[in-house]
GROMACS .gro file of C-alpha atoms in nm:
model
  500
    1MET     CA    1 -13.195   7.062   6.703
    2GLY     CA    2 -12.934   6.885   6.489
    3GLU     CA    3 -12.858   7.213   6.311
    4GLN     CA    4 -12.806   7.389   6.645
    5LYS     CA    5 -12.549   7.132   6.757
    6LYS     CA    6 -12.330   7.196   6.453
    7LYS     CA    7 -12.288   7.566   6.525
    8LEU     CA    8 -11.966   7.653   6.704
    9SER     CA    9 -11.976   7.910   6.984
   10LEU     CA   10 -11.726   8.193   7.028
   11GLY     CA   11 -11.556   8.003   7.312
   12ALA     CA   12 -11.519   7.689   7.100
   13LEU     CA   13 -11.374   7.895   6.813
   14VAL     CA   14 -11.115   8.065   7.039
   15LEU     CA   15 -11.016   7.723   7.177
   16MET     CA   16 -10.981   7.585   6.822
   17ILE     CA   17 -10.768   7.882   6.717
   18PHE     CA   18 -10.549   7.847   7.028
   19THR     CA   19 -10.490   7.472   6.989
   20THR     CA   20 -10.423   7.508   6.614
   21ILE     CA   21 -10.174   7.795   6.645
   22PHE     CA   22 -10.007   7.783   6.987
   23GLY     CA   23  -9.685   7.580   6.969
   24PHE     CA   24  -9.502   7.488   7.292
   25GLY     CA   25  -9.167   7.459   7.110
   26ASN     CA   26  -9.190   7.820   6.989
   27THR     CA   27  -9.131   7.968   7.337
   28PRO     CA   28  -8.798   7.800   7.428
   29THR     CA   29  -8.680   7.887   7.075
   30ALA     CA   30  -8.784   8.250   7.130
   31PHE     CA   31  -8.608   8.261   7.469
   32GLN     CA   32  -8.292   8.114   7.318
   33GLN     CA   33  -8.285   8.370   7.037
   34MET     CA   34  -8.400   8.686   7.215
   35GLY     CA   35  -8.444   8.619   7.587
   36TYR     CA   36  -8.723   8.837   7.728
   37GLY     CA   37  -8.682   9.054   7.414
   38ALA     CA   38  -8.895   8.804   7.219
   39ILE     CA   39  -9.203   8.922   7.410
   40PHE     CA   40  -9.215   9.258   7.226
   41TRP     CA   41  -9.178   9.092   6.885
   42TYR     CA   42  -9.444   8.829   6.957
   43ILE     CA   43  -9.694   9.098   7.058
   44LEU     CA   44  -9.603   9.295   6.745
   45GLY     CA   45  -9.655   8.979   6.534
   46ALA     CA   46 -10.010   8.941   6.671
   47ILE     CA   47 -10.103   9.306   6.606
   48LEU     CA   48  -9.937   9.351   6.264
   49PHE     CA   49  -9.989   9.003   6.120
   50PHE     CA   50 -10.204   8.748   6.302
   51ILE     CA   51 -10.523   8.947   6.364
   52PRO     CA   52 -10.545   9.145   6.033
   53ALA     CA   53 -10.432   8.852   5.813
   54GLY     CA   54 -10.657   8.608   6.000
   55LEU     CA   55 -10.962   8.817   5.912
   56MET     CA   56 -10.855   8.819   5.544
   57PHE     CA   57 -10.822   8.438   5.543
   58ALA     CA   58 -11.170   8.415   5.695
   59GLU     CA   59 -11.313   8.620   5.406
   60TYR     CA   60 -11.136   8.399   5.152
   61GLY     CA   61 -11.255   8.082   5.326
   62ALA     CA   62 -11.618   8.195   5.353
   63THR     CA   63 -11.637   8.309   4.989
   64PHE     CA   64 -11.464   8.003   4.841
   65LYS     CA   65 -11.591   7.743   5.089
   66GLU     CA   66 -11.680   7.499   4.809
   67ALA     CA   67 -11.331   7.514   4.656
   68LYS     CA   68 -11.129   7.195   4.707
   69GLY     CA   69 -10.785   7.344   4.635
   70GLY     CA   70 -10.762   7.560   4.950
   71LEU     CA   71 -10.493   7.823   4.909
   72TYR     CA   72 -10.462   7.755   4.532
   73SER     CA   73 -10.836   7.815   4.476
   74TRP     CA   74 -10.830   8.138   4.677
   75LEU     CA   75 -10.543   8.278   4.471
   76GLU     CA   76 -10.654   8.141   4.135
   77GLN     CA   77 -10.989   8.320   4.163
   78SER     CA   78 -10.822   8.639   4.287
   79ILE     CA   79 -10.502   8.688   4.083
   80GLY     CA   80 -10.515   8.416   3.817
   81GLU     CA   81 -10.379   8.068   3.757
   82LYS     CA   82 -10.012   8.156   3.697
   83TRP     CA   83  -9.947   8.341   4.024
   84ALA     CA   84 -10.169   8.099   4.217
   85PHE     CA   85  -9.959   7.808   4.094
   86ILE     CA   86  -9.626   7.976   4.181
   87ALA     CA   87  -9.748   8.084   4.526
   88THR     CA   88  -9.894   7.742   4.607
   89PHE     CA   89  -9.578   7.573   4.486
   90MET     CA   90  -9.384   7.788   4.732
   91TRP     CA   91  -9.637   7.696   5.003
   92LEU     CA   92  -9.570   7.331   4.921
   93ALA     CA   93  -9.198   7.410   4.940
   94SER     CA   94  -9.246   7.534   5.298
   95TRP     CA   95  -9.378   7.191   5.398
   96ILE     CA   96  -9.092   7.019   5.216
   97ILE     CA   97  -8.837   7.232   5.403
   98TRP     CA   98  -9.029   7.165   5.726
   99MET     CA   99  -8.985   6.793   5.650
  100VAL     CA  100  -8.611   6.849   5.593
  101MET     CA  101  -8.587   7.003   5.943
  102ILE     CA  102  -8.814   6.765   6.135
  103ALA     CA  103  -8.658   6.453   5.977
  104GLN     CA  104  -8.340   6.551   6.165
  105LYS     CA  105  -8.505   6.679   6.485
  106ILE     CA  106  -8.686   6.346   6.533
  107TRP     CA  107  -8.349   6.183   6.614
  108ILE     CA  108  -8.280   6.443   6.885
  109THR     CA  109  -8.611   6.350   7.053
  110LEU     CA  110  -8.511   5.983   7.039
  111ALA     CA  111  -8.165   6.056   7.185
  112THR     CA  112  -8.330   6.258   7.465
  113ILE     CA  113  -8.574   5.976   7.548
  114ILE     CA  114  -8.286   5.723   7.563
  115SER     CA  115  -8.020   5.932   7.743
  116GLY     CA  116  -8.214   6.214   7.909
  117HIS     CA  117  -8.032   6.472   7.695
  118ASP     CA  118  -7.924   6.529   7.334
  119THR     CA  119  -7.637   6.293   7.248
  120THR     CA  120  -7.664   6.323   6.867
  121GLY     CA  121  -7.344   6.531   6.863
  122SER     CA  122  -7.148   6.211   6.934
  123TRP     CA  123  -7.338   5.975   6.701
  124SER     CA  124  -7.138   5.811   6.424
  125LEU     CA  125  -7.223   5.552   6.157
  126PHE     CA  126  -6.977   5.407   5.902
  127GLY     CA  127  -6.703   5.647   6.019
  128MET     CA  128  -6.915   5.957   5.938
  129ASN     CA  129  -6.930   6.260   6.169
  130SER     CA  130  -7.247   6.337   6.368
  131THR     CA  131  -7.394   6.583   6.114
  132MET     CA  132  -7.360   6.330   5.830
  133THR     CA  133  -7.491   6.048   6.051
  134ILE     CA  134  -7.806   6.243   6.145
  135GLY     CA  135  -7.845   6.335   5.776
  136LEU     CA  136  -7.836   5.968   5.675
  137LEU     CA  137  -8.085   5.867   5.948
  138ALA     CA  138  -8.314   6.154   5.842
  139ILE     CA  139  -8.311   6.031   5.480
  140LEU     CA  140  -8.395   5.675   5.595
  141TRP     CA  141  -8.687   5.816   5.799
  142VAL     CA  142  -8.820   6.007   5.495
  143VAL     CA  143  -8.801   5.690   5.281
  144PHE     CA  144  -8.981   5.485   5.549
  145VAL     CA  145  -9.264   5.739   5.596
  146THR     CA  146  -9.314   5.776   5.220
  147TRP     CA  147  -9.330   5.397   5.181
  148ALA     CA  148  -9.582   5.361   5.469
  149ALA     CA  149  -9.800   5.662   5.372
  150SER     CA  150  -9.817   5.566   5.002
  151ARG     CA  151  -9.956   5.227   5.113
  152GLY     CA  152 -10.231   5.397   5.312
  153ILE     CA  153 -10.090   5.284   5.648
  154ASN     CA  154 -10.242   5.548   5.877
  155THR     CA  155 -10.140   5.412   6.218
  156LEU     CA  156  -9.859   5.664   6.261
  157ALA     CA  157 -10.093   5.958   6.197
  158LYS     CA  158 -10.292   5.863   6.509
  159VAL     CA  159 -10.000   5.912   6.752
  160SER     CA  160 -10.009   6.291   6.703
  161SER     CA  161 -10.312   6.318   6.936
  162LEU     CA  162 -10.105   6.152   7.213
  163GLY     CA  163  -9.824   6.395   7.130
  164GLY     CA  164 -10.072   6.682   7.154
  165LEU     CA  165 -10.179   6.571   7.504
  166ALA     CA  166  -9.815   6.544   7.614
  167VAL     CA  167  -9.739   6.892   7.477
  168MET     CA  168 -10.043   7.034   7.664
  169ALA     CA  169  -9.911   6.866   7.979
  170MET     CA  170  -9.572   7.034   7.919
  171ASN     CA  171  -9.744   7.376   7.922
  172VAL     CA  172  -9.904   7.292   8.257
  173ILE     CA  173  -9.570   7.163   8.395
  174LEU     CA  174  -9.394   7.485   8.283
  175LEU     CA  175  -9.656   7.699   8.458
  176LEU     CA  176  -9.677   7.505   8.789
  177ALA     CA  177  -9.303   7.437   8.819
  178SER     CA  178  -9.214   7.801   8.741
  179VAL     CA  179  -9.460   7.939   8.997
  180PHE     CA  180  -9.322   7.700   9.262
  181ILE     CA  181  -8.960   7.796   9.179
  182LEU     CA  182  -9.046   8.169   9.186
  183ILE     CA  183  -9.209   8.138   9.530
  184ALA     CA  184  -8.924   7.921   9.666
  185ASN     CA  185  -8.664   8.172   9.539
  186HIS     CA  186  -8.858   8.466   9.695
  187GLY     CA  187  -8.935   8.624   9.358
  188HIS     CA  188  -8.577   8.614   9.225
  189LEU     CA  189  -8.553   8.534   8.853
  190ALA     CA  190  -8.275   8.316   8.710
  191GLN     CA  191  -8.261   8.559   8.416
  192PRO     CA  192  -8.270   8.900   8.586
  193ILE     CA  193  -8.453   9.200   8.442
  194ASN     CA  194  -8.207   9.491   8.460
  195HIS     CA  195  -8.382   9.738   8.236
  196LEU     CA  196  -8.712   9.782   8.051
  197SER     CA  197  -8.517   9.744   7.722
  198ASP     CA  198  -8.461   9.375   7.815
  199PHE     CA  199  -8.818   9.318   7.687
  200ALA     CA  200  -8.722   9.423   7.333
  201THR     CA  201  -8.350   9.342   7.294
  202SER     CA  202  -8.153   9.018   7.284
  203PRO     CA  203  -7.867   8.883   7.499
  204SER     CA  204  -7.755   8.681   7.193
  205ALA     CA  205  -7.465   8.811   6.983
  206GLN     CA  206  -7.659   8.693   6.676
  207PHE     CA  207  -7.935   8.953   6.730
  208GLN     CA  208  -7.738   9.266   6.820
  209ASN     CA  209  -7.762   9.474   6.503
  210PRO     CA  210  -8.099   9.636   6.412
  211ILE     CA  211  -8.147   9.432   6.091
  212ALA     CA  212  -8.098   9.099   6.273
  213MET     CA  213  -8.328   9.217   6.552
  214ILE     CA  214  -8.610   9.320   6.315
  215SER     CA  215  -8.565   8.991   6.125
  216PHE     CA  216  -8.684   8.815   6.442
  217VAL     CA  217  -9.039   8.922   6.348
  218ILE     CA  218  -9.026   8.622   6.108
  219TYR     CA  219  -9.003   8.388   6.411
  220ALA     CA  220  -9.312   8.557   6.553
  221ILE     CA  221  -9.504   8.528   6.223
  222PHE     CA  222  -9.395   8.162   6.200
  223ALA     CA  223  -9.526   8.107   6.556
  224TYR     CA  224  -9.868   8.245   6.448
  225GLY     CA  225  -9.880   8.041   6.125
  226GLY     CA  226 -10.166   7.807   6.042
  227LEU     CA  227 -10.469   8.037   6.066
  228GLU     CA  228 -10.528   8.002   5.691
  229SER     CA  229 -10.640   7.644   5.767
  230MET     CA  230 -10.922   7.789   5.983
  231GLY     CA  231 -11.063   8.003   5.699
  232GLY     CA  232 -11.303   7.731   5.588
  233ILE     CA  233 -11.495   7.692   5.915
  234THR     CA  234 -11.697   8.015   5.900
  235ASP     CA  235 -12.010   7.829   5.787
  236SER     CA  236 -11.994   7.615   6.105
  237LEU     CA  237 -12.023   7.923   6.325
  238ASP     CA  238 -12.319   8.084   6.491
  239LYS     CA  239 -12.346   8.437   6.335
  240PRO     CA  240 -12.003   8.413   6.162
  241GLU     CA  241 -11.992   8.781   6.061
  242LYS     CA  242 -11.968   8.869   6.431
  243THR     CA  243 -11.825   8.550   6.582
  244PHE     CA  244 -11.521   8.503   6.357
  245PRO     CA  245 -11.373   8.856   6.390
  246LYS     CA  246 -11.428   8.837   6.768
  247GLY     CA  247 -11.271   8.488   6.775
  248VAL     CA  248 -10.963   8.602   6.582
  249MET     CA  249 -10.923   8.913   6.800
  250ILE     CA  250 -10.965   8.722   7.127
  251GLY     CA  251 -10.759   8.427   6.995
  252GLY     CA  252 -10.481   8.665   6.889
  253ILE     CA  253 -10.475   8.833   7.231
  254VAL     CA  254 -10.488   8.500   7.418
  255ILE     CA  255 -10.206   8.350   7.208
  256ALA     CA  256  -9.990   8.666   7.229
  257VAL     CA  257 -10.037   8.675   7.610
  258GLY     CA  258  -9.978   8.297   7.629
  259TYR     CA  259  -9.654   8.320   7.431
  260SER     CA  260  -9.535   8.628   7.626
  261PHE     CA  261  -9.611   8.466   7.962
  262ALA     CA  262  -9.440   8.139   7.864
  263ILE     CA  263  -9.126   8.326   7.745
  264PHE     CA  264  -9.119   8.512   8.079
  265LEU     CA  265  -9.164   8.183   8.271
  266TRP     CA  266  -8.853   8.033   8.107
  267GLY     CA  267  -8.657   8.320   8.266
  268VAL     CA  268  -8.777   8.209   8.610
  269SER     CA  269  -8.570   7.888   8.595
  270ALA     CA  270  -8.310   7.951   8.321
  271ASN     CA  271  -8.026   8.200   8.319
  272TRP     CA  272  -7.959   8.277   7.952
  273HIS     CA  273  -7.578   8.269   7.975
  274THR     CA  274  -7.555   7.964   8.202
  275VAL     CA  275  -7.818   7.741   8.039
  276ILE     CA  276  -7.803   7.847   7.673
  277LEU     CA  277  -7.459   7.991   7.608
  278GLU     CA  278  -7.248   7.764   7.829
  279GLN     CA  279  -7.439   7.445   7.738
  280LYS     CA  280  -7.423   7.537   7.366
  281ALA     CA  281  -7.796   7.473   7.326
  282ASN     CA  282  -7.909   7.481   6.961
  283LEU     CA  283  -8.243   7.523   6.785
  284GLY     CA  284  -8.267   7.145   6.751
  285ASN     CA  285  -8.242   7.058   7.121
  286ILE     CA  286  -8.339   7.382   7.301
  287THR     CA  287  -8.679   7.250   7.426
  288TYR     CA  288  -8.514   6.951   7.601
  289VAL     CA  289  -8.229   7.159   7.744
  290MET     CA  290  -8.480   7.405   7.893
  291MET     CA  291  -8.710   7.130   8.024
  292GLN     CA  292  -8.415   6.948   8.184
  293ASN     CA  293  -8.307   7.270   8.353
  294LEU     CA  294  -8.668   7.336   8.468
  295GLY     CA  295  -8.679   6.993   8.638
  296LEU     CA  296  -8.336   7.049   8.794
  297GLU     CA  297  -8.432   7.390   8.936
  298LEU     CA  298  -8.766   7.253   9.060
  299GLY     CA  299  -8.578   6.976   9.241
  300LYS     CA  300  -8.351   7.234   9.406
  301ALA     CA  301  -8.649   7.451   9.504
  302MET     CA  302  -8.815   7.144   9.659
  303GLY     CA  303  -8.503   7.081   9.867
  304LEU     CA  304  -8.411   6.753   9.695
  305SER     CA  305  -8.055   6.621   9.702
  306SER     CA  306  -7.842   6.720   9.400
  307SER     CA  307  -7.865   6.367   9.252
  308ALA     CA  308  -8.244   6.362   9.295
  309ALA     CA  309  -8.273   6.710   9.137
  310VAL     CA  310  -8.063   6.591   8.839
  311ALA     CA  311  -8.287   6.282   8.810
  312LEU     CA  312  -8.598   6.506   8.806
  313GLY     CA  313  -8.439   6.718   8.532
  314THR     CA  314  -8.369   6.406   8.327
  315ALA     CA  315  -8.728   6.288   8.375
  316PHE     CA  316  -8.857   6.626   8.252
  317SER     CA  317  -8.638   6.620   7.939
  318ARG     CA  318  -8.732   6.255   7.863
  319PHE     CA  319  -9.103   6.337   7.895
  320SER     CA  320  -9.067   6.639   7.664
  321GLY     CA  321  -8.868   6.424   7.419
  322LEU     CA  322  -9.145   6.164   7.415
  323GLY     CA  323  -9.419   6.426   7.368
  324MET     CA  324  -9.236   6.599   7.084
  325LEU     CA  325  -9.149   6.264   6.920
  326LEU     CA  326  -9.516   6.159   6.909
  327ALA     CA  327  -9.623   6.504   6.781
  328TYR     CA  328  -9.349   6.508   6.514
  329VAL     CA  329  -9.414   6.151   6.394
  330GLY     CA  330  -9.790   6.208   6.359
  331SER     CA  331  -9.752   6.545   6.186
  332PHE     CA  332  -9.473   6.421   5.959
  333PHE     CA  333  -9.683   6.130   5.845
  334VAL     CA  334  -9.988   6.344   5.754
  335LEU     CA  335  -9.782   6.623   5.597
  336SER     CA  336  -9.589   6.378   5.378
  337TYR     CA  337  -9.902   6.349   5.160
  338SER     CA  338 -10.172   6.598   5.265
  339PRO     CA  339 -10.036   6.931   5.120
  340LEU     CA  340  -9.911   6.754   4.807
  341LYS     CA  341 -10.241   6.575   4.748
  342SER     CA  342 -10.460   6.884   4.801
  343PHE     CA  343 -10.240   7.092   4.565
  344ILE     CA  344 -10.230   6.831   4.287
  345LEU     CA  345 -10.604   6.759   4.308
  346GLY     CA  346 -10.698   7.126   4.348
  347SER     CA  347 -10.497   7.264   4.054
  348PRO     CA  348 -10.547   7.195   3.680
  349LYS     CA  349 -10.413   6.851   3.581
  350GLU     CA  350 -10.253   6.994   3.264
  351LEU     CA  351  -9.999   7.178   3.482
  352TRP     CA  352  -9.849   6.850   3.600
  353PRO     CA  353  -9.673   6.565   3.420
  354LYS     CA  354  -9.930   6.282   3.388
  355LYS     CA  355  -9.742   6.046   3.625
  356MET     CA  356  -9.759   6.301   3.909
  357THR     CA  357 -10.139   6.323   3.909
  358GLU     CA  358 -10.199   5.946   3.920
  359LEU     CA  359 -10.344   5.810   4.243
  360ASN     CA  360 -10.266   5.452   4.348
  361LYS     CA  361 -10.523   5.201   4.480
  362ASN     CA  362 -10.495   5.362   4.827
  363GLY     CA  363 -10.591   5.703   4.686
  364MET     CA  364 -10.237   5.837   4.728
  365PRO     CA  365 -10.031   6.027   4.465
  366ALA     CA  366  -9.746   5.775   4.515
  367ASN     CA  367  -9.530   5.898   4.224
  368SER     CA  368  -9.543   6.256   4.349
  369MET     CA  369  -9.473   6.141   4.706
  370TRP     CA  370  -9.159   5.955   4.597
  371LEU     CA  371  -9.047   6.257   4.397
  372GLN     CA  372  -9.102   6.470   4.709
  373ALA     CA  373  -8.901   6.218   4.914
  374ILE     CA  374  -8.611   6.250   4.666
  375VAL     CA  375  -8.620   6.633   4.687
  376VAL     CA  376  -8.628   6.624   5.071
  377SER     CA  377  -8.341   6.373   5.076
  378VAL     CA  378  -8.130   6.582   4.835
  379PHE     CA  379  -8.178   6.890   5.057
  380ILE     CA  380  -8.086   6.692   5.372
  381ALA     CA  381  -7.778   6.542   5.203
  382GLY     CA  382  -7.672   6.879   5.059
  383ILE     CA  383  -7.691   7.068   5.389
  384SER     CA  384  -7.533   6.780   5.587
  385ILE     CA  385  -7.239   6.742   5.346
  386LEU     CA  386  -7.175   7.116   5.317
  387ALA     CA  387  -7.201   7.167   5.695
  388SER     CA  388  -6.954   6.879   5.746
  389ILE     CA  389  -6.706   7.002   5.483
  390THR     CA  390  -6.709   7.351   5.635
  391HIS     CA  391  -6.682   7.200   5.990
  392LYS     CA  392  -6.993   7.376   6.118
  393GLU     CA  393  -7.134   7.291   6.462
  394ALA     CA  394  -7.485   7.158   6.529
  395THR     CA  395  -7.590   7.507   6.653
  396PHE     CA  396  -7.508   7.654   6.315
  397PHE     CA  397  -7.669   7.362   6.130
  398TYR     CA  398  -8.007   7.408   6.303
  399ASN     CA  399  -7.990   7.788   6.263
  400VAL     CA  400  -7.964   7.736   5.884
  401LEU     CA  401  -8.258   7.491   5.880
  402THR     CA  402  -8.474   7.719   6.096
  403SER     CA  403  -8.395   8.023   5.879
  404MET     CA  404  -8.488   7.827   5.564
  405SER     CA  405  -8.809   7.701   5.722
  406ASN     CA  406  -8.917   8.042   5.855
  407VAL     CA  407  -8.867   8.221   5.522
  408SER     CA  408  -9.032   7.953   5.307
  409THR     CA  409  -9.329   7.925   5.548
  410THR     CA  410  -9.398   8.299   5.561
  411LEU     CA  411  -9.339   8.375   5.190
  412PRO     CA  412  -9.685   8.243   5.076
  413TYR     CA  413  -9.845   8.501   5.311
  414ILE     CA  414  -9.706   8.775   5.082
  415PHE     CA  415  -9.912   8.628   4.796
  416LEU     CA  416 -10.225   8.568   5.009
  417VAL     CA  417 -10.226   8.917   5.158
  418GLY     CA  418 -10.112   9.082   4.832
  419ALA     CA  419 -10.396   8.914   4.642
  420PHE     CA  420 -10.659   9.036   4.890
  421PRO     CA  421 -10.733   9.376   4.721
  422PHE     CA  422 -10.785   9.190   4.388
  423PHE     CA  423 -11.016   8.945   4.564
  424LYS     CA  424 -11.213   9.237   4.712
  425ALA     CA  425 -11.239   9.406   4.369
  426LYS     CA  426 -11.419   9.104   4.216
  427LYS     CA  427 -11.783   9.196   4.165
  428ASP     CA  428 -11.947   8.861   4.092
  429LEU     CA  429 -11.870   8.677   4.417
  430ASP     CA  430 -12.118   8.570   4.685
  431ARG     CA  431 -11.967   8.703   5.008
  432PRO     CA  432 -12.149   8.559   5.311
  433PHE     CA  433 -11.892   8.711   5.545
  434GLU     CA  434 -11.712   9.047   5.523
  435VAL     CA  435 -11.490   9.232   5.769
  436TYR     CA  436 -11.309   9.478   5.543
  437ARG     CA  437 -11.591   9.688   5.396
  438SER     CA  438 -11.404  10.018   5.351
  439ARG     CA  439 -11.155   9.998   5.060
  440PRO     CA  440 -10.911  10.266   5.189
  441TRP     CA  441 -10.905  10.097   5.533
  442MET     CA  442 -10.852   9.754   5.372
  443LEU     CA  443 -10.566   9.885   5.152
  444THR     CA  444 -10.400  10.042   5.458
  445ILE     CA  445 -10.419   9.714   5.654
  446VAL     CA  446 -10.291   9.513   5.353
  447THR     CA  447  -9.996   9.754   5.317
  448VAL     CA  448  -9.907   9.728   5.688
  449VAL     CA  449  -9.919   9.344   5.683
  450LEU     CA  450  -9.718   9.328   5.358
  451ILE     CA  451  -9.451   9.559   5.500
  452THR     CA  452  -9.433   9.354   5.822
  453VAL     CA  453  -9.393   9.019   5.645
  454GLY     CA  454  -9.181   9.161   5.361
  455VAL     CA  455  -8.935   9.341   5.590
  456GLY     CA  456  -8.907   9.027   5.807
  457ILE     CA  457  -8.829   8.807   5.505
  458VAL     CA  458  -8.583   9.053   5.345
  459PHE     CA  459  -8.399   9.118   5.674
  460THR     CA  460  -8.383   8.744   5.751
  461ALA     CA  461  -8.233   8.686   5.404
  462ILE     CA  462  -7.977   8.970   5.413
  463SER     CA  463  -7.878   8.947   5.783
  464PRO     CA  464  -7.639   8.649   5.730
  465PHE     CA  465  -7.476   8.821   5.430
  466ILE     CA  466  -7.415   9.136   5.639
  467SER     CA  467  -7.248   8.931   5.914
  468GLY     CA  468  -7.036   8.749   5.653
  469ASP     CA  469  -7.219   8.415   5.688
  470LEU     CA  470  -7.263   8.334   5.318
  471PHE     CA  471  -7.355   7.969   5.388
  472THR     CA  472  -7.669   8.057   5.591
  473GLY     CA  473  -7.760   8.342   5.354
  474LEU     CA  474  -7.741   8.127   5.040
  475TRP     CA  475  -7.937   7.836   5.191
  476THR     CA  476  -8.203   8.071   5.333
  477VAL     CA  477  -8.289   8.203   4.986
  478ALA     CA  478  -8.209   7.875   4.803
  479GLY     CA  479  -8.533   7.698   4.906
  480PRO     CA  480  -8.793   7.952   4.786
  481LEU     CA  481  -8.584   8.039   4.479
  482PHE     CA  482  -8.542   7.674   4.380
  483PHE     CA  483  -8.913   7.595   4.413
  484GLY     CA  484  -9.018   7.921   4.247
  485LEU     CA  485  -8.806   7.830   3.942
  486ILE     CA  486  -8.952   7.477   3.930
  487ALA     CA  487  -9.306   7.623   3.937
  488TRP     CA  488  -9.210   7.859   3.654
  489ALA     CA  489  -9.069   7.563   3.454
  490PHE     CA  490  -9.401   7.375   3.493
  491LEU     CA  491  -9.590   7.680   3.364
  492VAL     CA  492  -9.353   7.725   3.065
  493ARG     CA  493  -9.394   7.354   2.982
  494ARG     CA  494  -9.772   7.391   2.989
  495GLU     CA  495  -9.760   7.696   2.757
  496LYS     CA  496  -9.545   7.498   2.512
  497ASN     CA  497  -9.786   7.204   2.518
  498LYS     CA  498 -10.077   7.442   2.453
  499ASN     CA  499  -9.906   7.583   2.144
  500ILE     CA  500  -9.816   7.245   1.995
   0.00000   0.00000   0.00000
């Protein structure tokens, strides 16, 4: 009986996939960037990336379920140590750049909780402008988290479950409030649908040319990220060879429909030009701006006085700020050590300087964590100072950070998918679970996924250069390039040590 209990059903798997992948904050971001047009790209992301790549990750996970290094182990046994190390280093870089972004966004959540809306644009410490002030606070946050995590203080990690509940509640609020507003307004949408092309094009000036528009597929791939972490659960499933492919297919459809529906629901309460353009919403505060507007429009639909409707809007934005703060704090705490620790422990020790592999009495790679904190802080300081010198607004600042994060997060998928044919060609592996049995079919799918991710990354990188925005373009490619070169330097150092 005990064995039966362990086995996960198809329903449980789909629920796990949904809760792991679906991110509430992705939909207001999508609406801000593309309006209803994001729906087409999110569906395309599910068909061309999420479902086919998810099945590849499941094969990796089932075959290498004993491997402790996760992504590194998958690649090392497929394409060799050198490329595995470079790819995993870039994967680590994606978390570092995520930390750079979230360390700043945390202060927006705090400002929203205190004031009901984002006031960080007016914050100033020691005579610095707001961008520099947020940069300094972000660096202090990184130092604090590193200090706490390296001492094994795990209290902060536990708040993410509360954040998760609040974010789930926000999904329910979005659904119920939007339906009520739609009924009260007799089916009229705040963001009207004038033409079928509205479901594939953007009202934003930033996404008017074809290259910029196609580059949005990176946002969709980013929104579906995280399935590689599910690859290792195949042995917990009842009949995994049938259950996992079904779970990924159903999960992909459910998430794509969920994202598409949520993006449409934002248009029920928010007019793109009035709420986003006129209020100068940016990628840092868009969730709170949209939630505040949702509460305001709900108040109006309920027939409340204008002051009561404004108060409801403020309550909505404060609640979303609190939910996102708890989710960010918990995730930030875990991710300050988890990816670093699994990479260092999962890869050969000779690749690292001795100090970096040492664990302290709390089982934490403290030296590596402090080195990571320095790198994150340098990135935060660099972007903050350059954005201040060039007098860039917060909107621009968060666009740069999001672009960097999207590219560095999706780049490791090129390696994982590209290595898949080599993994399939290995003869001496025990494969308890296989989806891609036909080699020509597998190579076709791999090519399609590689083109999708590759085109998204290349277009995201070149789009700023085409529009003359060298700052965004250089920073977008700086992250992956910087970490790729560091990984190469580690490998060269190891080769030298071998020859001595």
